[in-house]
Coordinates of C-alpha atoms and ligand atoms in Angstrom, one line a residue:
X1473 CA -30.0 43.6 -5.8
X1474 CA -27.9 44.5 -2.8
X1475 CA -24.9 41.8 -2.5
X1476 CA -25.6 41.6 1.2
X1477 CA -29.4 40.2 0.5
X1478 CA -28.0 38.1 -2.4
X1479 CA -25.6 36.3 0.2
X1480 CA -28.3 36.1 2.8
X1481 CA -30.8 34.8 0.5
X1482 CA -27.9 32.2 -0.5
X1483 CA -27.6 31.3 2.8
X1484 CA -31.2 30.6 3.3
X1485 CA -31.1 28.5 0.3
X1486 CA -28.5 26.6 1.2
X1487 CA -29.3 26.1 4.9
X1488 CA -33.1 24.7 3.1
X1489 CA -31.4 22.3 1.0
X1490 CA -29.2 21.2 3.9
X1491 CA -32.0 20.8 6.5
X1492 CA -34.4 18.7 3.9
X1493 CA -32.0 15.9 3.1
X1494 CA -30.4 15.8 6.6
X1495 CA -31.9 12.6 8.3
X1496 CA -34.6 11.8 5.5
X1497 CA -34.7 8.1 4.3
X1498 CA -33.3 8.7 0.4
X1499 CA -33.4 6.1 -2.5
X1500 CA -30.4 4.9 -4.2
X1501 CA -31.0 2.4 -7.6
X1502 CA -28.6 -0.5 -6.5
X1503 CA -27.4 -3.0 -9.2
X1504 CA -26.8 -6.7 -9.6
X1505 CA -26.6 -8.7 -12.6
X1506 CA -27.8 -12.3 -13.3
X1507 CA -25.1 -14.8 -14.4
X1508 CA -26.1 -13.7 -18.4
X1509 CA -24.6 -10.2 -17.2
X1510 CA -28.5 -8.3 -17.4
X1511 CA -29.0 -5.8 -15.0
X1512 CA -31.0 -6.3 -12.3
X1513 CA -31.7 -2.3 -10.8
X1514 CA -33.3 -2.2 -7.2
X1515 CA -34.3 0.8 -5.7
X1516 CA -33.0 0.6 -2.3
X1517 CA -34.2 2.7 0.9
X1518 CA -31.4 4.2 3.2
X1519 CA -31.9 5.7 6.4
X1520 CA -28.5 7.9 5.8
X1521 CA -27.7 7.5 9.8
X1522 CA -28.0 3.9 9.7
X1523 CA -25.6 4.4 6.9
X1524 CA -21.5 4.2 6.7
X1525 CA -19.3 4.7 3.7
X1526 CA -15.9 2.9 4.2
X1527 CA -13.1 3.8 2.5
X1528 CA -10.6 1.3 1.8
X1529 CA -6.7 2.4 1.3
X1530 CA -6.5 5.3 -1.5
X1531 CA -2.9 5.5 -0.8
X1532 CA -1.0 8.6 -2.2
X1533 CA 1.3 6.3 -4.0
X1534 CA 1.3 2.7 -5.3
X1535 CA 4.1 0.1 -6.4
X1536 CA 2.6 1.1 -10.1
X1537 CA 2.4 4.9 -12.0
X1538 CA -0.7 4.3 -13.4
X1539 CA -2.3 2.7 -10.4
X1540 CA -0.9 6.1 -8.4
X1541 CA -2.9 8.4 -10.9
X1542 CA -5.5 6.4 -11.4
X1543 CA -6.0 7.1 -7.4
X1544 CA -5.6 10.5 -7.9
X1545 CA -8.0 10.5 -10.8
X1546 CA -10.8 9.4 -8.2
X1547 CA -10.0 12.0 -6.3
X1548 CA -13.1 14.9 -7.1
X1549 CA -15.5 12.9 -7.2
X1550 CA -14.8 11.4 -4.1
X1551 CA -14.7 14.3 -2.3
X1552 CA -17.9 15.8 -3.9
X1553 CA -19.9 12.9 -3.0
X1554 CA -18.0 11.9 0.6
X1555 CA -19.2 15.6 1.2
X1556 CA -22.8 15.2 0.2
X1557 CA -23.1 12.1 2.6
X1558 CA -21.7 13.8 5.6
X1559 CA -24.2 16.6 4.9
X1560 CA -27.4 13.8 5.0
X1561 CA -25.9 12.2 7.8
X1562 CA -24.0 9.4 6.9
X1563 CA -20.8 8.3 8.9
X1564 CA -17.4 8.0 7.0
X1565 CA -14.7 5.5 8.0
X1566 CA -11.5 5.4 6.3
X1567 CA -9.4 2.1 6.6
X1568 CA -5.9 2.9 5.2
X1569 CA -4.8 -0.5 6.5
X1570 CA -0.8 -0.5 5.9
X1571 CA -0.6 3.6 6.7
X1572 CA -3.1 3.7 9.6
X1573 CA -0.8 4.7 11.9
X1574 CA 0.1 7.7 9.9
X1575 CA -3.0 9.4 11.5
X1576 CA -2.0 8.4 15.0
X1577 CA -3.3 12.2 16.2
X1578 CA -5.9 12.7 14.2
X1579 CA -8.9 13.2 16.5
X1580 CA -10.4 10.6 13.7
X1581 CA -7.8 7.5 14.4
X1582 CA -7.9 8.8 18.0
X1583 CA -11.6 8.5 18.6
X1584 CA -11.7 5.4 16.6
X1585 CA -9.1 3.4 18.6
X1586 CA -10.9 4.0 21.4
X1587 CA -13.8 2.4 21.1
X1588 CA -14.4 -0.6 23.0
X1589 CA -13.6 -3.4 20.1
X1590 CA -15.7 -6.1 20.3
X1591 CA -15.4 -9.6 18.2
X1592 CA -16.6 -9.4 14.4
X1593 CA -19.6 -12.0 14.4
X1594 CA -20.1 -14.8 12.1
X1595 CA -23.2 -14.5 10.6
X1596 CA -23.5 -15.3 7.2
X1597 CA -20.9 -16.8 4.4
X1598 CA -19.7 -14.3 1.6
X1599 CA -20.9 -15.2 -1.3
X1600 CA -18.9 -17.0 -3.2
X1601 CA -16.9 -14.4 -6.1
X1602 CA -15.2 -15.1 -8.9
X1603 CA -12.9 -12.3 -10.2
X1604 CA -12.0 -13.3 -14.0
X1605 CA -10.6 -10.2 -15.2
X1606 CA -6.9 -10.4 -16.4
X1607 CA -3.7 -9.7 -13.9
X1608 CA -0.5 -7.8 -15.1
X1609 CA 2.9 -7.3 -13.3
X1610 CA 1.6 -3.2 -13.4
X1611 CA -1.2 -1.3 -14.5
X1612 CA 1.2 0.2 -17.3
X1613 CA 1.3 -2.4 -19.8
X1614 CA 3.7 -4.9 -22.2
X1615 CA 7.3 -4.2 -21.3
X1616 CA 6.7 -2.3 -18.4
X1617 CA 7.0 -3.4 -14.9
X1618 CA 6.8 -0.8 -12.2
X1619 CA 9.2 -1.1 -9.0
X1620 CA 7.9 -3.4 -6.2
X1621 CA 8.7 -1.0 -3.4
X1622 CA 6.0 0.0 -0.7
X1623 CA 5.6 3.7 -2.5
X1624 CA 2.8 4.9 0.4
X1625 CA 3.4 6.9 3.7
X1626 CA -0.6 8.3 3.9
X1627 CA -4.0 8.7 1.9
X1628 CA -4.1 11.1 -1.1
X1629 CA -3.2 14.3 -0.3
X1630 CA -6.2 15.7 -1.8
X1631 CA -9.0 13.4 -0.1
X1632 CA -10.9 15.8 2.5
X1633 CA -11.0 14.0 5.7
X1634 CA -13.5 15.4 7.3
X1635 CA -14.0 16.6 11.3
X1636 CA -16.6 13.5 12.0
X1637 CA -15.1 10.9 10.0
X1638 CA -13.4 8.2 11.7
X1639 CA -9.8 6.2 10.6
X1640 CA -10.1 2.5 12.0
X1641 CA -7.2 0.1 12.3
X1642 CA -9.0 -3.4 11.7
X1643 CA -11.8 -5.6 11.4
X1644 CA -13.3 -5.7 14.8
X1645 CA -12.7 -1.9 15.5
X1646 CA -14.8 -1.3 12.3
X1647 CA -17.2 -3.7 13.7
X1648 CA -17.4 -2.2 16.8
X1649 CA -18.0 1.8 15.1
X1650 CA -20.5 0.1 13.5
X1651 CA -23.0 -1.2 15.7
X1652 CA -22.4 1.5 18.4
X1653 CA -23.8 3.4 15.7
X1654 CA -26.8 1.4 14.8
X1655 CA -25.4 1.4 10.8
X1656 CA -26.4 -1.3 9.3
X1657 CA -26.0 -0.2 5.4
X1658 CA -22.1 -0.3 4.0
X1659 CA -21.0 1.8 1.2
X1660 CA -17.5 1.1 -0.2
X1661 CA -15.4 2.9 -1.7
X1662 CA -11.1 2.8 -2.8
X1663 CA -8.9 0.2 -4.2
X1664 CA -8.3 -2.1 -5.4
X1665 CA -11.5 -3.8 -5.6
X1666 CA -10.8 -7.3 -6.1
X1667 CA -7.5 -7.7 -3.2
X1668 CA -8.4 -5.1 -0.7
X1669 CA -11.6 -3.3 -1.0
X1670 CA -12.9 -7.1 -0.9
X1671 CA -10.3 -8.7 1.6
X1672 CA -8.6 -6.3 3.8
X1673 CA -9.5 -6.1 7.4
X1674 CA -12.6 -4.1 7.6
X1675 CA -13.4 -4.9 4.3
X1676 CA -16.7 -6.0 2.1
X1677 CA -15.8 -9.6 2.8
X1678 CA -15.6 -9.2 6.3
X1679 CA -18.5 -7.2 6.7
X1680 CA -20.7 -9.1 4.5
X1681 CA -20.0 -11.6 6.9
X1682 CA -20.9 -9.7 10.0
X1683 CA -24.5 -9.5 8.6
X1684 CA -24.4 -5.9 6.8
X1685 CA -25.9 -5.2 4.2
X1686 CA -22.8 -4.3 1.8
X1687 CA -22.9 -2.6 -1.8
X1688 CA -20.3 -1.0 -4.0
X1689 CA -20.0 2.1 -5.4
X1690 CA -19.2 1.5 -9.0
X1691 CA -18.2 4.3 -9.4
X1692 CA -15.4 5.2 -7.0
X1693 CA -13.5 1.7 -6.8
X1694 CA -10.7 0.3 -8.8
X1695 CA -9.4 -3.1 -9.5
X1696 CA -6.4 -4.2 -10.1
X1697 CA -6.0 -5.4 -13.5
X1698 CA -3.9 -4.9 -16.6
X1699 CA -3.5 -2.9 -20.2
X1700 CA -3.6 -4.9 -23.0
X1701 CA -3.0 -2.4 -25.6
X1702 CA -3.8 -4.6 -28.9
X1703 CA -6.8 -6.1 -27.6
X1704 CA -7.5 -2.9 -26.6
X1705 CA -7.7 -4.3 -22.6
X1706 CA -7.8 -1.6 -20.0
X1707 CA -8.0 -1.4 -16.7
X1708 CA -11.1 0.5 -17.1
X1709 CA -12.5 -2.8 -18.8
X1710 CA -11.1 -4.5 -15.8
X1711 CA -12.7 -2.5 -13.0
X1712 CA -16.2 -3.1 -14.7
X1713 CA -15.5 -6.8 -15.3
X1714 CA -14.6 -7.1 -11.4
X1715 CA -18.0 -5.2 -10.3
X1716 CA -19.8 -7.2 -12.6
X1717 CA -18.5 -10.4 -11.1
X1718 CA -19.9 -8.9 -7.2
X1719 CA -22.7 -8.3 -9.1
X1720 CA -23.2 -11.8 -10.4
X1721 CA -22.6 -12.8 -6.7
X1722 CA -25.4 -10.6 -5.6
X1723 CA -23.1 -8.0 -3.9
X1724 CA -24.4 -4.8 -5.7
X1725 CA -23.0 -1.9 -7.3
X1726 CA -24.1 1.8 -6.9
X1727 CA -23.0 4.8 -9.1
X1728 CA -22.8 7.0 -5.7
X1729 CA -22.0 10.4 -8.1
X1730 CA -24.7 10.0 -10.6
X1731 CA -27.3 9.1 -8.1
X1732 CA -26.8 12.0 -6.1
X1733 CA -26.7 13.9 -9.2
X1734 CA -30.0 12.4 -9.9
X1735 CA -31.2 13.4 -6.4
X1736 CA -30.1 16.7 -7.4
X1737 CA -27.9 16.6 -3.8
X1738 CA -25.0 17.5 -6.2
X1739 CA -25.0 19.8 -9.3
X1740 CA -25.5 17.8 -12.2
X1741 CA -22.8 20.7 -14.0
X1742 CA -20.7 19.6 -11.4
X1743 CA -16.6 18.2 -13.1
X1744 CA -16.0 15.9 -11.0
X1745 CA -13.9 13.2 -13.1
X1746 CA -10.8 13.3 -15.2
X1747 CA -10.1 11.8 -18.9
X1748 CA -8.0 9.1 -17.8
X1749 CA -4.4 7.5 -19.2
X1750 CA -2.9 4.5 -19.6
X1751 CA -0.2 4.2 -19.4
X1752 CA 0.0 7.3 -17.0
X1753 CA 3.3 8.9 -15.8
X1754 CA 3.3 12.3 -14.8
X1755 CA 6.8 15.0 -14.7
X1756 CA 7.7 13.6 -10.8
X1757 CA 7.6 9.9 -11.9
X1758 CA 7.5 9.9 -16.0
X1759 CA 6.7 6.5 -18.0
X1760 CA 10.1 5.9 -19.7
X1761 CA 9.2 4.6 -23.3
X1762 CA 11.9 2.4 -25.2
X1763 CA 10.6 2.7 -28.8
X1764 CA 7.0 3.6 -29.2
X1765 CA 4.1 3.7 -26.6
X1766 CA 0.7 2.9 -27.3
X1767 CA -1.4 5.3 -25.2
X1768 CA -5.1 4.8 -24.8
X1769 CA -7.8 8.0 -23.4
X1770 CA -11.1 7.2 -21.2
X1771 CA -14.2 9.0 -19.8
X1772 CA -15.6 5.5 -18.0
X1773 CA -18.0 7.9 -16.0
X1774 CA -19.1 10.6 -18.8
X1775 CA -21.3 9.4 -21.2
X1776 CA -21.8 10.9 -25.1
X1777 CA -18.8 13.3 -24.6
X1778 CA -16.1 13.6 -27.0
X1779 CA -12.4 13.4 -25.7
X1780 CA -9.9 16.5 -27.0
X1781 CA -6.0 16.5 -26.5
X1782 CA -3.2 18.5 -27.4
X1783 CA 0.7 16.8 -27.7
X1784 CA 2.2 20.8 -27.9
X1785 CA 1.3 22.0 -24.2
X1786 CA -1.6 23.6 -24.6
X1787 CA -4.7 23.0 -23.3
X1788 CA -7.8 21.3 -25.2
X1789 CA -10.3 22.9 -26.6
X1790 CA -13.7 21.6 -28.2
X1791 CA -11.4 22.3 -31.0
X1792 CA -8.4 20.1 -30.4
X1793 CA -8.0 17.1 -32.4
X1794 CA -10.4 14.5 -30.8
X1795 CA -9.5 11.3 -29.5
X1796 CA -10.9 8.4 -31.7
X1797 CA -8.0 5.7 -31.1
X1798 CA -5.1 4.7 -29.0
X1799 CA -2.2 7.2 -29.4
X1800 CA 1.1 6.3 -30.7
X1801 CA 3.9 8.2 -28.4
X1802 CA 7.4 7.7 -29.5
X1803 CA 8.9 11.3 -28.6
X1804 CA 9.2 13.1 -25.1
X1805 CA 5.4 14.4 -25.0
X1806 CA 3.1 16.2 -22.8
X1807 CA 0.0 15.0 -23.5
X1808 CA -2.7 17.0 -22.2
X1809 CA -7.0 15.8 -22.2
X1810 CA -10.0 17.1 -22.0
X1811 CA -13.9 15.9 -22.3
X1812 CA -16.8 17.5 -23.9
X1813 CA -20.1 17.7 -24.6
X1814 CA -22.1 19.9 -27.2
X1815 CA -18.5 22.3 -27.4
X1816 CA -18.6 22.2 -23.8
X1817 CA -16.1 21.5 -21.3
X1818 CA -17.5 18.4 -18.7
X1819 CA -14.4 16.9 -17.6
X1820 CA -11.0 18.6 -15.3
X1821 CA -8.3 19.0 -17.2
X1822 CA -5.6 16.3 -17.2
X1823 CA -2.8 15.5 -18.6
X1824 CA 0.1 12.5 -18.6
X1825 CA 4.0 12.6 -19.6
X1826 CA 6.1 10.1 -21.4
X1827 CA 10.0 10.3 -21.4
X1828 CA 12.0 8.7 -24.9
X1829 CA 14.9 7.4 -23.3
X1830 CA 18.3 7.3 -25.3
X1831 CA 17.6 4.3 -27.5
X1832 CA 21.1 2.9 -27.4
X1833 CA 22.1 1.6 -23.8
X1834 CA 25.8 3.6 -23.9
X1835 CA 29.0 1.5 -24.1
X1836 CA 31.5 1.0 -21.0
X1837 CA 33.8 3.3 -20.2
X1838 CA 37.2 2.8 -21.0
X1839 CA 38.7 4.8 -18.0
X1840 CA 35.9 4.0 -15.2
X1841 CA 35.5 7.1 -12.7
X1842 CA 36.2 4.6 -9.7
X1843 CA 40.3 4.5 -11.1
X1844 CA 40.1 8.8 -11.2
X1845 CA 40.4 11.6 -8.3
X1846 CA 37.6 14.0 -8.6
X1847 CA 37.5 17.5 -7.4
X1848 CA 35.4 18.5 -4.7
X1849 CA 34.2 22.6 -5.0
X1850 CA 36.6 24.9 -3.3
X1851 CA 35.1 25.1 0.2
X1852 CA 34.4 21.8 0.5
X1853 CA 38.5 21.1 -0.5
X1854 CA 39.4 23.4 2.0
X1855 CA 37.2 22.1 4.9
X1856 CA 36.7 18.8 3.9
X1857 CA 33.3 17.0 4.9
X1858 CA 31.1 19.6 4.5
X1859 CA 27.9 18.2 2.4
X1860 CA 27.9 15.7 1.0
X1861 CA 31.2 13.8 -0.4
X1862 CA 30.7 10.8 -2.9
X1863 CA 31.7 7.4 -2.6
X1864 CA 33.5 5.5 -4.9
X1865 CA 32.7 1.5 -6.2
X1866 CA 29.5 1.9 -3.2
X1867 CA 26.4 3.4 -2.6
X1868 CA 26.3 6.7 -0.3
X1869 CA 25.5 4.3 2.5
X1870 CA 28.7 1.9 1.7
X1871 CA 26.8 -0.6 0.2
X1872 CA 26.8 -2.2 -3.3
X1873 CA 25.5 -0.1 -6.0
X1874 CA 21.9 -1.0 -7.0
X1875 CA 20.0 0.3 -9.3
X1876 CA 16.5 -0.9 -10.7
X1877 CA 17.5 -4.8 -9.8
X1878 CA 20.9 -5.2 -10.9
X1879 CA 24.0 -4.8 -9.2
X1880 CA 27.3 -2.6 -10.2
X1881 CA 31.0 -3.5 -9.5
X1882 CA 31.9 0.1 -10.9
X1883 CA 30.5 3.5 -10.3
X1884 CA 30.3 6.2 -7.7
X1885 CA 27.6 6.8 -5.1
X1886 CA 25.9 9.9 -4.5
X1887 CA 23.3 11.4 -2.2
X1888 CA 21.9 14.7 -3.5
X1889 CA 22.2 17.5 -3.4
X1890 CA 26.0 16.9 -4.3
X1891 CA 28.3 17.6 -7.2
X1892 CA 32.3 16.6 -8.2
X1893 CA 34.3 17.9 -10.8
X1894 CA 36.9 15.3 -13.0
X1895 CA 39.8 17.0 -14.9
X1896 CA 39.1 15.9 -18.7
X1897 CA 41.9 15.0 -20.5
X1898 CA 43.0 15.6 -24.2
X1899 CA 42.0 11.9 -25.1
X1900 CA 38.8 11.3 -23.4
X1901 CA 36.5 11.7 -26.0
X1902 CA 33.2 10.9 -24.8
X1903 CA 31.6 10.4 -21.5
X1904 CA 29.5 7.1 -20.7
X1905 CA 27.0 6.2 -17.7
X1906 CA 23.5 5.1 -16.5
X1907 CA 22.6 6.5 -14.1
X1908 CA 19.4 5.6 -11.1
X1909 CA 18.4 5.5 -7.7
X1910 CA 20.2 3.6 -5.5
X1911 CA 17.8 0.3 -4.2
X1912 CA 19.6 -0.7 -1.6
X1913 CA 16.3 0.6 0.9
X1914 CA 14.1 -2.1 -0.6
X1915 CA 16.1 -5.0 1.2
X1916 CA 14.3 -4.0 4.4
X1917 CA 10.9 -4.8 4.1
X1918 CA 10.9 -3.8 0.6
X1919 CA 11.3 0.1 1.4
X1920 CA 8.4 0.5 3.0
X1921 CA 7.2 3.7 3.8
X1922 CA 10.4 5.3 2.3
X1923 CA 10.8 4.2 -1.1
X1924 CA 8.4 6.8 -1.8
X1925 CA 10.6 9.7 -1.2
X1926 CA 14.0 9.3 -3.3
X1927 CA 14.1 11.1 -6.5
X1928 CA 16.8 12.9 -7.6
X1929 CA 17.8 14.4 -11.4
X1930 CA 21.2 13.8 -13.2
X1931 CA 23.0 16.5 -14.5
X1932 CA 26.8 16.6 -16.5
X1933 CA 27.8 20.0 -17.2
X1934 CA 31.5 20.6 -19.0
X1935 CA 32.9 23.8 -18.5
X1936 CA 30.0 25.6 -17.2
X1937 CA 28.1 24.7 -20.0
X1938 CA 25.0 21.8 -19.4
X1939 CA 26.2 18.8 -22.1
X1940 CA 23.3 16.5 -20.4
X1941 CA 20.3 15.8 -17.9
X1942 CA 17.6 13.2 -16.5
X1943 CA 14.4 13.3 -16.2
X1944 CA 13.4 13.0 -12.5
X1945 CA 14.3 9.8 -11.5
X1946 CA 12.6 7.6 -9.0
X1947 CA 13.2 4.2 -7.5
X1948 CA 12.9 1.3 -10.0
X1949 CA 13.6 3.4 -12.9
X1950 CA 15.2 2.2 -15.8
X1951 CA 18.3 3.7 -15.3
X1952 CA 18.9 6.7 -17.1
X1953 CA 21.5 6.6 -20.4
X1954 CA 24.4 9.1 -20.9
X1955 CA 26.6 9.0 -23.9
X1956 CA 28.2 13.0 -24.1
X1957 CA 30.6 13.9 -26.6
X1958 CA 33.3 15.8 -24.9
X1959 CA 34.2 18.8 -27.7
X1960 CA 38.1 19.6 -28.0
X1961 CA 39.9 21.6 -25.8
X1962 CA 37.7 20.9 -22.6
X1963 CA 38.8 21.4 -19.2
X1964 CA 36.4 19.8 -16.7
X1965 CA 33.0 18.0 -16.6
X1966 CA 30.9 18.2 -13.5
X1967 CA 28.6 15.3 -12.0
X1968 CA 25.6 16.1 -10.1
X1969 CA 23.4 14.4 -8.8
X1970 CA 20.3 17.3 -8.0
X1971 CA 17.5 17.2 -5.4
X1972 CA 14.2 16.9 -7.4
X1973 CA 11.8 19.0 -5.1
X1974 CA 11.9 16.7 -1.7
X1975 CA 15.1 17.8 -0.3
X1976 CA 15.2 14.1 1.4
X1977 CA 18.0 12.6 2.8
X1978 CA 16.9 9.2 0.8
X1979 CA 18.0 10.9 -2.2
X1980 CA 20.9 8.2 -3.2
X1981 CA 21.5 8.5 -6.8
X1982 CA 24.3 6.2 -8.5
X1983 CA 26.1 7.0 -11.5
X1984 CA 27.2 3.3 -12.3
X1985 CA 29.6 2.3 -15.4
X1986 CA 30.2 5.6 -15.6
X1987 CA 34.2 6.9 -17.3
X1988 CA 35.2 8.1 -20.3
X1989 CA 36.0 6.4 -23.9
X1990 CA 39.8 7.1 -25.0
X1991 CA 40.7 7.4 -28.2
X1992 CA 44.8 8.2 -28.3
X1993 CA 45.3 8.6 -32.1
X1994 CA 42.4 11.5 -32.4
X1995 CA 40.5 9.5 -34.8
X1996 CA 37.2 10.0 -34.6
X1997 CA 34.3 8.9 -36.9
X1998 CA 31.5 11.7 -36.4
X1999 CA 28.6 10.4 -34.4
X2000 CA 30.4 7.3 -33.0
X2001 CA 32.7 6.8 -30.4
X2002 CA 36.2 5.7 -31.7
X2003 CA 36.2 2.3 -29.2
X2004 CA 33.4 0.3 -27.7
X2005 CA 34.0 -2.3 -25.8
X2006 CA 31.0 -3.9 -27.8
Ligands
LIG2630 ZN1 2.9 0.3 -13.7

């Protein structure tokens, strides 16, 4: 058939689909659950332009890793079905609370802001929820306890925001939207479920309140939980413990992708999820294991499929080994997932990383750097103050040096991109350090808005030849552990601190009990330093 008829009839097609759901009435099977936990489904009529979905934070980074991807890991599926509802008519409302004023521009925060806000009525309680499901300090699990800082400046940078969708700064403003609108039906959507998607301005609490009628959408939410890998506990288990609890207090859930699936207003071959991980780092903030990391794999939105991963890089096949218990990760590993069904691929591909740090933390220096001169390169000798010089016993700002909540008397600060030589001599025998982000941005108001942006890798070369590296290291990281062998007859080794793809002037990296061990007599047992101060 000629390919200009084939589009056209395409376009026909899709115009007819597109005209018969905009504006009809559709029905979506609700759930609630009685106190026993059995499901109660109601089929529930929605006029789609009496209907809102609201959107609550979806940051593009949290305090936690695995929080951050499990964000991301919502991602497509948001998308797919946020695009579906535009397309019968439903409004979308974002409520990024703490980054609202990121979109101060957007003809979507613009138009929202100025509607004429009117008072959030009182008409009914909330009913009363109890959230049972288990708290951590992280997502990430035992021994783990990601950074406090405020790592968010903005949504996901994948979430479509589209033309007509509105961005709305608080409770009364969403009110106002609302019933200018004539909505009366509230879908929500983001995390996490049981803090804000429940209690942040504009939130299901809050409009419960105002008389909406509120649901959930089961599928596209996340609570804030923890990972209890012996159990096994994760936060998967605790997202569908929360909903059931709004369930139990009548506030009902809806799987928004399968139903529209089911309504066949979205491909039912559609991938739309990811095979998630916990914990989850990923190369631009890795999970830094100690000893041994139990890793667990889950599909919580595709049923009967099997789970396939590689540990080697590649990607999975149907015929990769297949997932049937937690992973045991005690190496630097990639490890890359897949879900299928009947041989066939039903899931994106994703994939999480895990950094073995040095198991021993290394020894202190006998010589600290703070007591040496080091060398600037040749242009920046010869003009002085060009880039950026480092600063010895302080942070780059002058402050003291902090790194992942503990303080320093010795080291040198660093902002990157920066690098200094040291002349090595005949009886320094090893070279010693950790190594982090400075933290010293978290004192005012706990970094927010800009903790997000340092990260900066490590690097010691000696005599042109790399002896050592990071990973990429980000705020709150365990600091990273150096203990480099210095082989006979070397002249220099060279400290630097790299950019690691931001190119931000936040980029404070500290090289803290950082010097060299002496040995003067030459003796030295292979594989051990001749003096620790251990
Ligand atoms: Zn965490």
């Amino acid at each position: 058939m000629n390919k200009f008829i084939c589009i056209f009839i395409n376009i026909v097609l899709c115009l007819n689909i597109f005209s018969q759901n905009k504006g009809k009435n559709l029905i979506l099977n609700y759930q609630t659950c009685t106190e026993e936990g059995k499901a109660i489904v109601t089929p529930t009529e929605l006029n789609p332009a009496k209907t809102a979905i609201l959107i609550i934070d979806m940051w593009n980074s949290h305090w936690c890793m695995t929080a951050s991807e499990r964000v991301s890991a919502m991602v497509p599926r948001m998308n797919a079905v946020l695009q579906v509802a535009r397309e019968l008519g439903m409004q979308v409302i974002w409520n990024p609370s703490d980054v609202v004023t990121a979109y101060s521009g957007y003809p979507q925060y613009e138009r929202a802001i100025a509607v004429i806000s009117r008072t959030k009525p009182m008409i009914r309680e909330t009913p009363p929820t109890k959230f049972t499901a288990h708290g951590g300090p992280c997502l990430c699990g035992p021994g783990f306890k990601c950074g406090g800082n405020y790592g968010w400046d903005g949504m996901h940078p994948d979430l479509v925001i589209g033309d007509n969708d509105l961005i709305s700064a608080s409770t009364d403003e969403t009110y106002s939207l609302l019933s200018d609108r004539g909505i009366t039906n509230l879908i929500y959507m983001g995390v996490h479920t049981n803090i804000c998607v429940y209690g942040k301005p504009g939130g299901l609490s809050d409009m419960w309140q105002a008389g909406f009628n509120c649901a959930l959408a089961r599928d596209l939410n996340d609570a804030f939980t923890m990972y209890d890998p012996l159990k096994p506990y994760t936060p998967d288990e605790g997202t569908t413990e929360i909903n059931e609890n709004l369930q139990k207090a009548g506030i009902p859930n809806v799987n928004m992708g399968d139903e529209f699936k089911r309504l066949g207003l979205l491909k039912s071959s559609s991938t739309i999820d990811y095979v998630r991980f916990v914990p989850w780092g990923k190369p631009d903030r890795p999970y830094f294991t100690d000893s041994e990391t139990t890793v667990t794999l889950t599909a919580p939105w595709l049923e009967g499929v099997e789970i396939r991963y590689t540990t080697d890089g590649s990607e999975p096949t149907a015929k990769s080994p297949r997932y049937t218990e937690p992973l045991k990760i005690s190496t630097t590993t990639t490890v890359r997932a897949m879900a299928f069904r009947k041989g066939k691929p039903v899931s994106l591909p994703s994939f999480a990383y895990y950094v073995k740090m040095p198991s021993e933390i290394p020894p202190k220096p006998d010589v600290y750097l703070d007591n040496l001169e080091f060398i600037p390169n040749a242009y920046n000798e010869r003009v002085k103050n060009s880039m950026w010089m480092p600063v010895i016993a302080q942070s780059f700002e002058g402050k003291p040096l902090r790194v992942a909540g503990k303080t320093y008397q010795h080291g040198m600060g660093f902002r990157a991109p920066t690098s200094v030589q040291y002349d090595l001599k005949p009886e320094y025998k090893r070279f010693v350090a950790c190594a982090g982000i400075d933290e010293n941005m978290l004192a005012d108001n706990n970094g927010r808005f800009i903790a997000i942006n340092s990260s900066v890798v490590f690097k010691i070369f000696i005599d042109g030849k790399m002896a050592a590296e990071s990973p990429v290291m980000r705020i709150s990281q365990e600091p990273w552990r150096f203990d480099v062998a210095i082989p006979e007859g070397s002249r220099r080794i060279n400290l630097i601190c790299m950019d690691a793809g931001s190119r931000n002037i936040l980029d404070y990296g500290n090289w803290v009990d950082a010097g060299f061990i002496v040995c003067k007599n030459f003796i030295l047992r292979t594989g051990s330093p001749c003096r620790t101060n251990r």
